[in-house]
Coordinates of C-alpha atoms in Angstrom, one line a residue:
M1 CA -28.6 -22.7 -10.8
F2 CA -25.0 -23.0 -9.7
G3 CA -24.7 -19.8 -7.6
A4 CA -21.4 -18.2 -7.4
G5 CA -19.3 -19.5 -10.2
K6 CA -22.0 -20.5 -12.4
I7 CA -21.7 -20.2 -16.1
G8 CA -23.9 -17.2 -16.4
S9 CA -21.4 -14.8 -14.9
S10 CA -20.7 -11.5 -16.3
W11 CA -17.6 -11.2 -18.4
H12 CA -15.2 -8.6 -19.9
K13 CA -16.5 -7.5 -23.3
N14 CA -20.1 -8.6 -22.1
A15 CA -20.0 -11.8 -24.2
E16 CA -19.8 -15.4 -23.5
P17 CA -16.7 -17.4 -24.4
V18 CA -17.3 -20.6 -26.2
V19 CA -15.4 -23.8 -26.3
Q20 CA -13.4 -23.6 -29.2
D21 CA -13.2 -26.2 -31.8
A22 CA -10.2 -27.3 -33.9
E23 CA -11.1 -25.0 -36.9
T24 CA -11.8 -21.6 -34.9
A25 CA -9.1 -22.1 -32.1
V26 CA -5.6 -20.5 -32.4
S27 CA -3.0 -23.3 -32.8
R28 CA -1.4 -23.1 -29.5
D29 CA 1.4 -25.5 -30.3
S30 CA 2.7 -23.0 -32.8
V31 CA 2.3 -19.8 -30.8
G32 CA 3.4 -18.3 -27.4
F33 CA 4.3 -15.3 -25.9
E34 CA 7.5 -14.7 -27.6
A35 CA 5.7 -15.1 -30.9
M36 CA 3.1 -12.7 -29.7
F37 CA 5.7 -10.1 -28.5
V38 CA 7.2 -10.2 -31.9
S39 CA 4.0 -10.4 -34.1
R40 CA 2.5 -7.3 -32.3
K41 CA 5.7 -5.5 -31.8
L42 CA 4.9 -5.2 -28.2
L43 CA 8.5 -5.2 -27.1
T44 CA 11.7 -3.8 -28.7
D45 CA 14.3 -6.3 -29.8
E46 CA 16.6 -5.2 -27.2
A47 CA 13.7 -5.5 -24.4
L48 CA 13.0 -9.0 -25.7
Q49 CA 16.6 -10.1 -25.6
R50 CA 16.9 -8.7 -22.1
A51 CA 13.7 -10.7 -20.9
K52 CA 14.7 -14.0 -22.7
L53 CA 18.2 -13.8 -20.8
A54 CA 16.4 -13.2 -17.6
H55 CA 14.0 -16.1 -18.4
A56 CA 17.1 -18.4 -18.9
E57 CA 18.8 -17.1 -15.9
T58 CA 16.2 -17.5 -13.3
G59 CA 13.7 -20.1 -14.9
E60 CA 10.6 -17.7 -14.5
S61 CA 8.3 -17.8 -17.5
L62 CA 8.8 -15.1 -20.1
E63 CA 5.6 -13.5 -19.3
A64 CA 6.3 -13.4 -15.7
V65 CA 9.8 -11.8 -16.5
V66 CA 8.3 -9.1 -18.8
T67 CA 6.0 -7.9 -16.1
R68 CA 8.5 -8.2 -13.3
L69 CA 11.0 -6.0 -15.4
G70 CA 8.3 -3.5 -16.0
L71 CA 8.5 -3.8 -19.8
I72 CA 4.6 -4.5 -20.1
S73 CA 1.8 -4.1 -17.6
E74 CA 0.0 -7.2 -16.4
D75 CA -3.3 -5.8 -17.7
R76 CA -2.0 -5.4 -21.1
L77 CA -0.3 -8.6 -21.2
A78 CA -3.5 -10.5 -20.3
S79 CA -5.4 -8.3 -22.8
E80 CA -3.0 -8.9 -25.6
A81 CA -2.6 -12.6 -24.9
A82 CA -6.5 -13.0 -24.8
D83 CA -7.0 -11.1 -28.2
Y84 CA -4.1 -13.0 -29.7
A85 CA -5.5 -16.4 -28.8
G86 CA -8.8 -15.5 -29.4
L87 CA -10.2 -15.7 -26.1
L88 CA -12.0 -13.4 -23.7
T89 CA -10.4 -11.9 -20.4
I90 CA -11.7 -12.1 -16.7
L91 CA -11.4 -9.4 -14.2
A92 CA -11.0 -9.9 -10.6
P93 CA -14.6 -9.3 -9.4
D94 CA -15.7 -12.1 -11.7
F95 CA -13.7 -14.6 -9.9
P96 CA -16.0 -17.1 -7.6
S97 CA -16.6 -16.5 -3.9
L98 CA -16.6 -20.2 -3.3
A99 CA -13.9 -22.9 -4.7
I100 CA -15.1 -24.9 -7.4
E101 CA -14.0 -28.6 -6.7
G102 CA -13.0 -31.4 -8.9
A103 CA -11.5 -34.8 -8.9
D104 CA -7.8 -34.7 -8.1
L105 CA -7.8 -30.9 -8.2
S106 CA -4.9 -29.9 -5.9
I107 CA -3.7 -26.6 -5.2
E108 CA -0.2 -27.6 -6.2
F109 CA -1.4 -28.3 -9.8
L110 CA -3.2 -25.0 -9.9
R111 CA -0.3 -22.9 -8.7
E112 CA 2.3 -24.4 -11.0
N113 CA -0.1 -24.0 -14.1
R114 CA -1.6 -20.6 -12.9
A115 CA -5.1 -21.7 -13.7
V116 CA -8.2 -21.9 -11.6
P117 CA -11.8 -22.9 -12.4
V118 CA -14.3 -20.0 -12.1
A119 CA -17.6 -21.6 -13.4
V120 CA -19.1 -25.0 -14.0
D121 CA -22.3 -26.6 -15.3
E122 CA -23.3 -29.9 -16.3
N123 CA -21.7 -29.5 -19.8
C124 CA -18.6 -27.2 -19.2
V125 CA -16.3 -25.8 -17.2
R126 CA -14.7 -22.5 -17.5
V127 CA -11.0 -21.8 -16.3
A128 CA -9.1 -18.7 -15.9
V129 CA -5.6 -19.0 -17.2
A130 CA -2.6 -16.8 -17.4
D131 CA -0.9 -18.6 -20.2
P132 CA -3.6 -19.3 -23.1
F133 CA -0.8 -21.0 -25.2
N134 CA -0.3 -24.1 -23.0
P135 CA -2.6 -26.9 -24.1
F136 CA -1.7 -29.0 -21.0
I137 CA -4.0 -27.0 -19.1
E138 CA -7.1 -27.4 -21.0
E139 CA -6.4 -31.2 -21.4
A140 CA -5.6 -32.2 -17.8
L141 CA -8.8 -30.1 -16.5
G142 CA -11.0 -31.5 -19.4
F143 CA -9.9 -34.9 -17.8
M144 CA -10.3 -34.0 -14.2
F145 CA -13.7 -32.5 -14.6
G146 CA -15.0 -35.0 -17.5
R147 CA -16.4 -31.7 -19.3
A148 CA -15.7 -29.5 -22.2
V149 CA -13.3 -26.5 -21.1
A150 CA -13.7 -22.9 -22.0
R151 CA -10.8 -20.7 -21.2
V152 CA -10.5 -17.0 -20.4
V153 CA -7.4 -15.0 -19.8
G154 CA -6.5 -13.3 -16.4
R155 CA -4.0 -11.4 -14.9
S156 CA -1.3 -13.6 -13.2
S157 CA -1.6 -11.9 -9.6
D158 CA -5.5 -12.1 -9.9
I159 CA -5.2 -15.9 -10.5
D160 CA -2.7 -16.2 -7.8
A161 CA -4.9 -14.4 -5.4
A162 CA -7.7 -16.5 -6.1
I163 CA -6.0 -19.6 -5.9
E164 CA -4.9 -18.8 -2.5
R165 CA -8.3 -17.3 -1.3
L166 CA -10.1 -20.4 -2.7
Y167 CA -8.0 -23.4 -2.2
Q168 CA -5.3 -22.5 0.5
A169 CA -7.9 -22.7 3.5
R170 CA -9.2 -25.7 2.2
D171 CA -5.9 -27.6 2.0
E172 CA -4.5 -26.1 5.4
A173 CA -7.5 -27.5 7.2
R174 CA -6.7 -30.9 5.6
E175 CA -3.2 -30.7 6.9
D176 CA -2.3 -32.0 10.3
V177 CA -2.0 -28.8 11.9
D178 CA -5.0 -29.1 14.4
S179 CA -3.1 -30.5 17.2
A180 CA -3.0 -28.0 20.2
V181 CA 0.4 -26.2 20.9
D182 CA 1.7 -26.4 24.3
G183 CA 2.5 -23.0 25.3
D184 CA 5.3 -24.1 27.7
D185 CA 6.8 -26.4 25.1
L186 CA 9.4 -24.0 23.2
E187 CA 11.0 -26.8 21.3
R188 CA 7.7 -28.1 20.0
L189 CA 6.8 -24.5 19.0
K190 CA 10.1 -24.2 17.3
D191 CA 9.4 -27.2 15.4
Q192 CA 5.9 -26.2 14.2
V193 CA 7.0 -22.7 12.8
S194 CA 9.5 -24.7 10.7
D195 CA 6.9 -26.8 9.0
A196 CA 6.2 -26.1 5.4
P197 CA 2.7 -25.4 5.5
V198 CA 3.1 -22.7 7.9
I199 CA 6.0 -21.1 5.9
R200 CA 4.0 -21.2 2.9
A201 CA 1.0 -19.7 4.4
V202 CA 2.9 -16.6 5.8
N203 CA 4.8 -16.2 2.5
R204 CA 1.6 -16.4 0.4
L205 CA -0.2 -14.1 2.8
I206 CA 2.1 -11.5 2.3
A207 CA 2.5 -11.9 -1.5
R208 CA -1.4 -11.6 -1.7
A209 CA -1.6 -8.5 0.4
S210 CA 1.3 -6.9 -1.8
D211 CA -0.7 -7.9 -5.1
E212 CA -3.8 -6.2 -3.7
R213 CA -1.9 -3.2 -2.8
A214 CA -2.5 -3.3 0.9
S215 CA -0.7 -0.9 3.3
D216 CA -1.3 -3.3 6.4
I217 CA -2.1 -6.9 7.4
H218 CA -4.0 -7.5 10.3
I219 CA -4.0 -11.1 11.7
E220 CA -6.5 -11.2 14.8
P221 CA -7.3 -14.5 16.7
T222 CA -10.8 -15.0 17.4
D223 CA -12.7 -17.7 19.5
D224 CA -12.9 -20.2 16.7
A225 CA -10.5 -18.9 13.8
L226 CA -7.8 -16.8 12.9
A227 CA -9.1 -13.7 10.8
V228 CA -6.9 -11.7 8.3
R229 CA -7.8 -8.5 7.2
F230 CA -5.9 -6.0 4.7
R231 CA -6.0 -2.3 4.8
I232 CA -6.5 -1.1 1.3
D233 CA -6.6 2.5 0.3
G234 CA -6.9 3.3 4.1
I235 CA -10.0 0.8 4.7
L236 CA -9.9 -2.6 6.3
R237 CA -11.5 -5.5 4.2
N238 CA -11.9 -9.1 5.2
A239 CA -9.2 -11.2 3.4
A240 CA -9.3 -14.8 4.9
M241 CA -10.5 -16.8 7.7
L242 CA -7.9 -19.5 8.8
P243 CA -8.5 -22.4 10.8
A244 CA -8.0 -21.9 14.8
A245 CA -5.5 -24.3 14.9
M246 CA -3.2 -22.2 12.9
R247 CA -3.3 -19.4 15.5
E248 CA -0.1 -20.2 17.3
S249 CA 2.1 -21.5 14.6
L250 CA 1.3 -18.8 12.1
V251 CA 1.8 -16.0 14.8
S252 CA 5.1 -17.9 15.9
R253 CA 6.5 -18.0 12.3
I254 CA 6.1 -14.3 11.8
K255 CA 7.8 -13.6 15.1
V256 CA 10.7 -15.8 14.1
I257 CA 11.3 -14.1 10.8
S258 CA 11.2 -10.8 12.5
G259 CA 13.6 -11.5 15.0
L260 CA 11.0 -11.4 17.9
N261 CA 11.1 -13.7 21.0
I262 CA 8.6 -16.6 20.3
A263 CA 8.5 -17.7 24.0
E264 CA 7.4 -14.0 25.1
R265 CA 3.6 -14.0 24.6
R266 CA 2.7 -11.8 27.5
L267 CA 4.3 -8.3 26.0
P268 CA 3.8 -6.5 23.0
Q269 CA 6.9 -6.7 20.6
D270 CA 8.3 -4.8 17.5
G271 CA 10.3 -6.0 14.7
R272 CA 10.9 -6.0 11.1
L273 CA 11.5 -8.1 8.2
R274 CA 12.5 -8.1 4.4
I275 CA 11.1 -10.5 2.0
P276 CA 11.1 -11.0 -1.9
V277 CA 7.7 -10.5 -3.4
R278 CA 7.2 -10.9 -7.3
G279 CA 10.9 -9.9 -7.8
N280 CA 11.1 -6.9 -5.2
E281 CA 12.3 -6.7 -2.0
I282 CA 9.5 -5.2 0.5
D283 CA 10.1 -4.5 4.2
L284 CA 7.6 -4.9 6.8
R285 CA 7.1 -3.7 10.3
V286 CA 5.7 -6.1 12.7
A287 CA 3.9 -5.3 15.9
T288 CA 2.4 -7.9 18.1
S289 CA 0.2 -7.7 21.1
P290 CA -1.6 -10.1 23.5
S291 CA -5.3 -10.7 23.5
I292 CA -7.7 -12.7 25.2
H293 CA -7.6 -15.3 22.4
G294 CA -3.9 -15.2 21.6
E295 CA -1.5 -12.6 20.0
S296 CA -2.7 -10.4 17.4
V297 CA -0.1 -9.2 14.5
V298 CA -0.2 -6.2 12.5
M299 CA 2.2 -5.9 9.5
R300 CA 2.9 -2.7 7.8
I301 CA 4.1 -3.1 4.3
L302 CA 6.9 -0.9 2.9
D303 CA 7.2 -1.5 -0.6
R304 CA 10.3 0.5 -2.0
S305 CA 9.6 -0.1 -5.5
K306 CA 6.0 1.7 -5.0
L307 CA 7.5 4.6 -3.1
A308 CA 7.1 7.8 -5.0
L309 CA 9.5 10.6 -3.6
D310 CA 8.4 13.4 -5.7
F311 CA 6.0 16.3 -4.7
G312 CA 4.3 16.0 -8.1
A313 CA 3.5 12.3 -7.8
L314 CA 2.4 12.7 -4.1
G315 CA -0.5 15.0 -5.4
F316 CA 1.1 18.4 -4.6
D317 CA 0.1 21.1 -7.3
A318 CA 2.7 23.2 -8.8
D319 CA 2.0 26.3 -6.5
L320 CA 2.1 24.0 -3.4
A321 CA 5.3 22.2 -4.3
A322 CA 7.0 25.7 -5.1
K323 CA 6.1 26.9 -1.6
I324 CA 7.3 23.9 -0.1
R325 CA 10.7 24.0 -2.1
D326 CA 11.3 27.5 -0.9
A327 CA 10.4 26.7 2.8
I328 CA 12.9 23.8 2.9
G329 CA 15.4 25.4 0.7
R330 CA 16.1 28.0 3.3
P331 CA 19.7 27.6 5.1
H332 CA 17.9 27.4 8.3
G333 CA 14.4 27.2 10.1
I334 CA 11.7 24.5 11.3
V335 CA 9.3 22.9 8.5
L336 CA 6.6 20.7 10.0
V337 CA 4.2 18.1 8.6
T338 CA 1.0 17.6 10.8
G339 CA -1.6 14.9 10.6
P340 CA -2.8 11.8 12.3
T341 CA -1.0 8.3 12.1
G342 CA -1.3 6.9 8.4
S343 CA -1.6 10.4 6.8
G344 CA 1.5 10.0 4.7
K345 CA 3.6 12.5 6.8
T346 CA 7.0 10.6 6.8
T347 CA 6.6 10.1 3.0
T348 CA 6.3 13.8 2.4
L349 CA 9.4 14.4 4.6
Y350 CA 11.2 11.8 2.4
A351 CA 10.1 13.5 -0.6
A352 CA 11.7 16.8 1.1
L353 CA 14.8 15.1 1.8
S354 CA 15.1 13.7 -1.9
E355 CA 14.8 17.3 -2.6
L356 CA 17.5 18.4 -0.4
N357 CA 19.8 15.3 -1.1
T358 CA 22.9 16.8 -3.0
A359 CA 26.8 16.5 -2.6
E360 CA 26.8 19.9 -1.1
R361 CA 24.6 19.2 2.0
K362 CA 24.8 16.6 4.8
L363 CA 21.4 15.0 5.7
L364 CA 20.9 13.1 9.0
T365 CA 17.7 11.6 10.3
V366 CA 16.5 10.1 13.4
E367 CA 13.3 8.0 13.0
D368 CA 11.0 5.6 15.0
P369 CA 11.4 3.3 13.0
I370 CA 13.3 3.8 9.7
E371 CA 10.7 3.1 7.3
Y372 CA 12.7 3.5 4.1
R373 CA 16.6 3.5 3.3
L374 CA 17.4 6.7 1.4
P375 CA 20.8 6.7 -0.4
G376 CA 23.1 9.5 0.7
V377 CA 21.3 10.2 4.1
I378 CA 22.8 9.0 7.2
Q379 CA 19.6 7.5 9.1
T380 CA 19.4 6.5 12.9
Q381 CA 16.7 4.7 14.7
V382 CA 15.7 5.7 18.3
N383 CA 16.3 3.2 21.1
P384 CA 14.3 4.3 24.3
A385 CA 15.6 1.1 26.2
I386 CA 19.2 2.6 26.3
G387 CA 18.2 6.1 26.5
F388 CA 18.7 7.1 22.7
T389 CA 15.6 9.3 22.3
F390 CA 14.8 11.8 19.6
S391 CA 16.0 14.6 22.0
T392 CA 19.3 12.9 22.6
A393 CA 19.9 12.0 19.0
L394 CA 19.4 15.5 18.0
R395 CA 21.5 16.8 20.5
S396 CA 24.4 14.5 19.1
F397 CA 23.6 15.2 15.5
L398 CA 24.6 19.1 16.2
R399 CA 28.3 17.8 16.7
Q400 CA 28.2 16.0 13.3
D401 CA 28.2 19.2 11.2
P402 CA 24.8 18.6 9.6
D403 CA 23.1 21.0 7.1
V404 CA 19.5 19.2 7.4
M405 CA 18.2 17.1 10.3
M406 CA 14.9 15.2 10.1
V407 CA 13.4 14.2 13.4
G408 CA 10.7 11.6 13.0
E409 CA 8.3 13.3 15.5
I410 CA 8.5 16.2 18.0
R411 CA 6.9 14.3 20.9
D412 CA 8.2 16.4 24.1
T413 CA 9.3 19.6 25.6
E414 CA 13.0 18.7 25.4
T415 CA 12.8 17.7 21.6
A416 CA 10.9 20.7 21.0
Q417 CA 13.2 22.9 22.6
I418 CA 16.4 21.4 21.0
A419 CA 14.9 21.6 17.5
V420 CA 14.4 25.4 18.0
Q421 CA 17.8 26.0 19.2
A422 CA 19.1 23.8 16.2
A423 CA 17.4 25.9 13.8
L424 CA 18.6 29.0 15.5
T425 CA 22.1 28.1 15.1
G426 CA 22.0 27.4 11.2
H427 CA 20.3 24.3 10.7
M428 CA 17.1 23.1 8.7
I429 CA 14.9 20.9 10.9
L430 CA 12.1 18.6 9.3
S431 CA 9.8 17.1 11.6
T432 CA 6.1 16.0 12.0
L433 CA 3.7 16.7 14.8
H434 CA 0.1 15.2 15.7
T435 CA -2.2 18.1 15.2
N436 CA -5.1 18.3 13.0
T437 CA -4.5 21.6 11.2
A438 CA -1.3 23.6 10.2
A439 CA -2.3 26.5 12.6
G440 CA -2.7 23.9 15.5
A441 CA 0.9 23.0 15.4
V442 CA 2.0 26.5 16.6
S443 CA -0.3 26.1 19.9
R444 CA 1.1 22.6 20.4
L445 CA 4.8 23.7 20.2
L446 CA 4.0 26.8 22.5
N447 CA 2.2 24.2 25.0
M448 CA 5.4 22.2 24.9
G449 CA 7.5 24.8 26.2
A450 CA 8.7 26.6 23.1
E451 CA 9.5 30.2 23.6
P452 CA 7.3 32.4 21.3
F453 CA 9.9 35.0 20.6
L454 CA 12.1 32.1 19.3
L455 CA 9.3 29.9 17.5
G456 CA 8.1 33.0 15.7
S457 CA 11.6 33.5 14.1
V458 CA 12.4 29.9 13.2
L459 CA 9.3 28.3 12.2
T460 CA 9.2 28.5 8.4
G461 CA 6.1 26.6 7.4
V462 CA 3.5 23.9 8.6
L463 CA 1.9 21.5 6.1
A464 CA -1.0 19.7 7.4
Q465 CA -2.3 16.5 5.1
R466 CA -4.7 13.8 4.9
L467 CA -5.1 10.8 2.7
V468 CA -8.4 10.2 1.0
R469 CA -9.1 7.5 -1.6
R470 CA -8.8 8.3 -5.2
L471 CA -11.7 7.8 -7.5
C472 CA -11.6 5.0 -10.2
L473 CA -11.2 6.9 -13.4
A474 CA -12.7 3.9 -15.3
C475 CA -16.2 3.9 -13.6
R476 CA -16.6 7.3 -11.8
A477 CA -19.7 9.2 -12.6
P478 CA -20.4 12.7 -12.5
Y479 CA -23.6 14.3 -10.7
E480 CA -24.8 17.9 -10.2
P481 CA -24.7 19.0 -6.4
S482 CA -27.9 20.7 -6.5
D483 CA -28.2 20.6 -2.5
A484 CA -24.8 21.3 -1.8
P485 CA -24.1 23.2 1.4
A486 CA -23.4 27.1 0.8
G487 CA -19.6 26.6 1.8
I488 CA -19.1 23.9 -0.7
R489 CA -21.2 25.6 -3.4
A490 CA -18.8 28.7 -2.9
I491 CA -15.8 26.8 -3.7
L492 CA -17.5 24.8 -6.6
D493 CA -18.6 28.0 -8.3
Q494 CA -15.0 29.2 -8.4
Q495 CA -14.0 26.0 -10.5
R496 CA -14.4 25.6 -14.4
E497 CA -16.6 22.5 -14.1
P498 CA -18.7 22.9 -11.1
H499 CA -19.9 19.3 -10.5
L500 CA -18.7 16.4 -8.5
Y501 CA -18.1 12.7 -9.0
R502 CA -19.4 9.6 -7.3
A503 CA -18.1 6.0 -6.9
V504 CA -19.6 3.3 -9.0
G505 CA -17.3 0.3 -9.0
C506 CA -16.0 -1.9 -11.7
G507 CA -13.5 -4.7 -12.3
H508 CA -10.5 -2.3 -12.4
C509 CA -11.1 -1.1 -8.8
G510 CA -12.5 -4.5 -7.6
G511 CA -15.9 -3.0 -7.1
S512 CA -15.1 -0.3 -4.7
G513 CA -15.0 2.7 -6.9
Y514 CA -11.7 3.8 -5.8
T515 CA -7.9 2.9 -6.6
G516 CA -5.1 4.4 -4.7
R517 CA -4.9 7.3 -2.6
I518 CA -4.2 11.1 -3.0
A519 CA -3.3 13.8 -0.1
L520 CA -5.1 16.9 0.7
H521 CA -2.9 19.8 2.1
E522 CA -2.9 22.9 3.6
F523 CA 0.3 25.0 4.0
L524 CA 0.8 27.6 6.4
R525 CA 3.7 29.9 5.3
V526 CA 5.1 31.6 8.5
D527 CA 5.2 35.5 7.3
D528 CA 6.0 38.4 9.4
H529 CA 2.4 38.8 10.4
I530 CA 2.1 35.1 11.5
S531 CA 5.4 35.6 13.5
H532 CA 3.8 38.4 15.3
L533 CA 0.9 36.4 16.1
I534 CA 3.1 33.6 17.6
L535 CA 4.9 36.2 19.6
N536 CA 1.7 37.2 21.0
R537 CA 0.7 33.6 21.8
A538 CA -2.3 34.0 19.5
D539 CA -5.0 31.3 19.4
T540 CA -5.3 28.6 16.9
P541 CA -8.4 30.1 15.0
D542 CA -6.6 33.6 14.7
I543 CA -3.6 32.0 13.1
Q544 CA -5.9 30.0 10.9
A545 CA -7.7 33.1 9.8
A546 CA -4.6 35.0 9.1
G547 CA -3.2 32.0 7.2
E548 CA -6.4 31.9 5.0
A549 CA -6.4 35.8 4.4
A550 CA -2.7 35.3 3.2
G551 CA -3.9 32.8 0.5
M552 CA -3.8 29.3 2.6
H553 CA -6.4 26.8 1.4
S554 CA -7.9 24.9 4.1
L555 CA -7.7 20.9 4.2
F556 CA -11.5 20.9 3.4
A557 CA -11.3 23.6 0.7
D558 CA -8.4 21.7 -1.1
G559 CA -10.6 18.6 -0.8
V560 CA -13.6 20.3 -2.5
V561 CA -11.4 21.4 -5.2
K562 CA -9.8 18.0 -5.7
A563 CA -13.5 16.5 -5.7
A564 CA -14.4 18.7 -8.4
A565 CA -11.5 17.8 -10.2
G566 CA -12.9 14.3 -10.3
L567 CA -10.1 13.0 -8.0
T568 CA -12.2 12.0 -5.1
T569 CA -15.6 12.2 -3.6
L570 CA -17.2 14.5 -1.3
E571 CA -18.1 11.6 1.0
E572 CA -14.3 11.0 1.4
I573 CA -13.5 14.8 2.2
M574 CA -16.1 14.7 4.9
R575 CA -14.6 11.4 6.2
V576 CA -11.0 13.0 6.8
A577 CA -11.0 16.7 6.6
T578 CA -13.7 17.8 9.0
G579 CA -11.7 17.8 12.0
E580 CA -10.5 20.9 14.1
D581 CA -8.0 21.5 16.9

């Protein structure tokens, strides 16, 4: 028995790949990705010529070019290549948890050839490859291990991630990075952050996080290591444990490329950087904070290539999207999006700005910080150090003849009052507020000092939202909720298929049962009745009840409907949509 990585592991198609002999193997010398694309008509002639031109100009492999250009997905490329070469495929969960060592097996060799051993016994080594048409990989690894080689085909990103996870920490531990960093020796620290191993470590960490769809990278120093965790679909997952000797140099490298002061370790710092990953430019917001074992770092990944600025793509149904468009399309008023940090409020506002971004309108934003650049929109970032706050920016915007102004967040009385005055003078104001429910936003603004008779006349609508994990469609399993509480049963009985789904876990979702996230919404449309309640300083429950009587679905109700549609689970709904103001 070999434990993790043994030959008996499970494989896609539930079959064991065999070592091919000369009679059964595809002749890899005579075929390749280009031949496969032509033979199977996977690309049009125009697309293939475009890919070949990019291949010649950049030096990237042809298969990497076609996925980067979006001409074919990684999943389909791996599936087609495996089938064309007569091999099986391997999914991400089937990669081993421990590195499989071999004589002269270097991480540089594995990276260059995009190959990684995934199982070994006394007779055979199984190797995951991205290119099944390269005979050198099989020959080289057969020589290194002194065994027959059985190949399986994996996605390039899965193989890259496995190489970094399995072999990077091993090689970095071998490198001469274990000397202690003298905290007072700034020049020595600068030399360390310029070392190639540290630069590579940071770049690969960011690339791996992007490949795994992480929204945040958490780098946390511990007593004897440097822990790395990724937030994927809103949940933190362990990613790596790096040697303790890398704590100073790796964090300092991140600070250098983020424009932060590497000599300052006593105070928190904020910065940002832009880095190319897999052909796409991604932005990262960086925040450092001192801790007992050194500085911790959180990097928020802002991948513009994955940004969906469309209400439909963000999970709005047609009816809700129509209500939002009606609210933001008015010549003046205030539309708010509420929810906790990380609930997608800013992305929703960006989608609203995209709807309003026409040549006839002037759009201005003031943000903290600017997360994404929007063409055609004048965007400004606050700078409290020089007195440039949301309120001062909003006041200055009024002299810029705007039609629409987005304020990143209404945080204080002055900003709330200026926003109300701006709406009264003919401007549309979009902003966010930290409240648990849409109705709770009214009480929060009144507590900030907004006058009820003014707020009732300018507040157009309030959208509350949360993000929940989306069920993996490949492995979700339906079940009948026989013991569901009465409130949930009442909502389910109104659906055409009154059953729920549970998360199972498979290779497509990395065993979690979820892939991606969707939003839950409740939209409070401020009509004459709600305006009257605001004028009389009604409590949040009264406004909530009035909104639901007028047709508003609560966050919880919207969640149960989406759970019944197989988009998420009841456990996810209970996790995020049960709070009240």
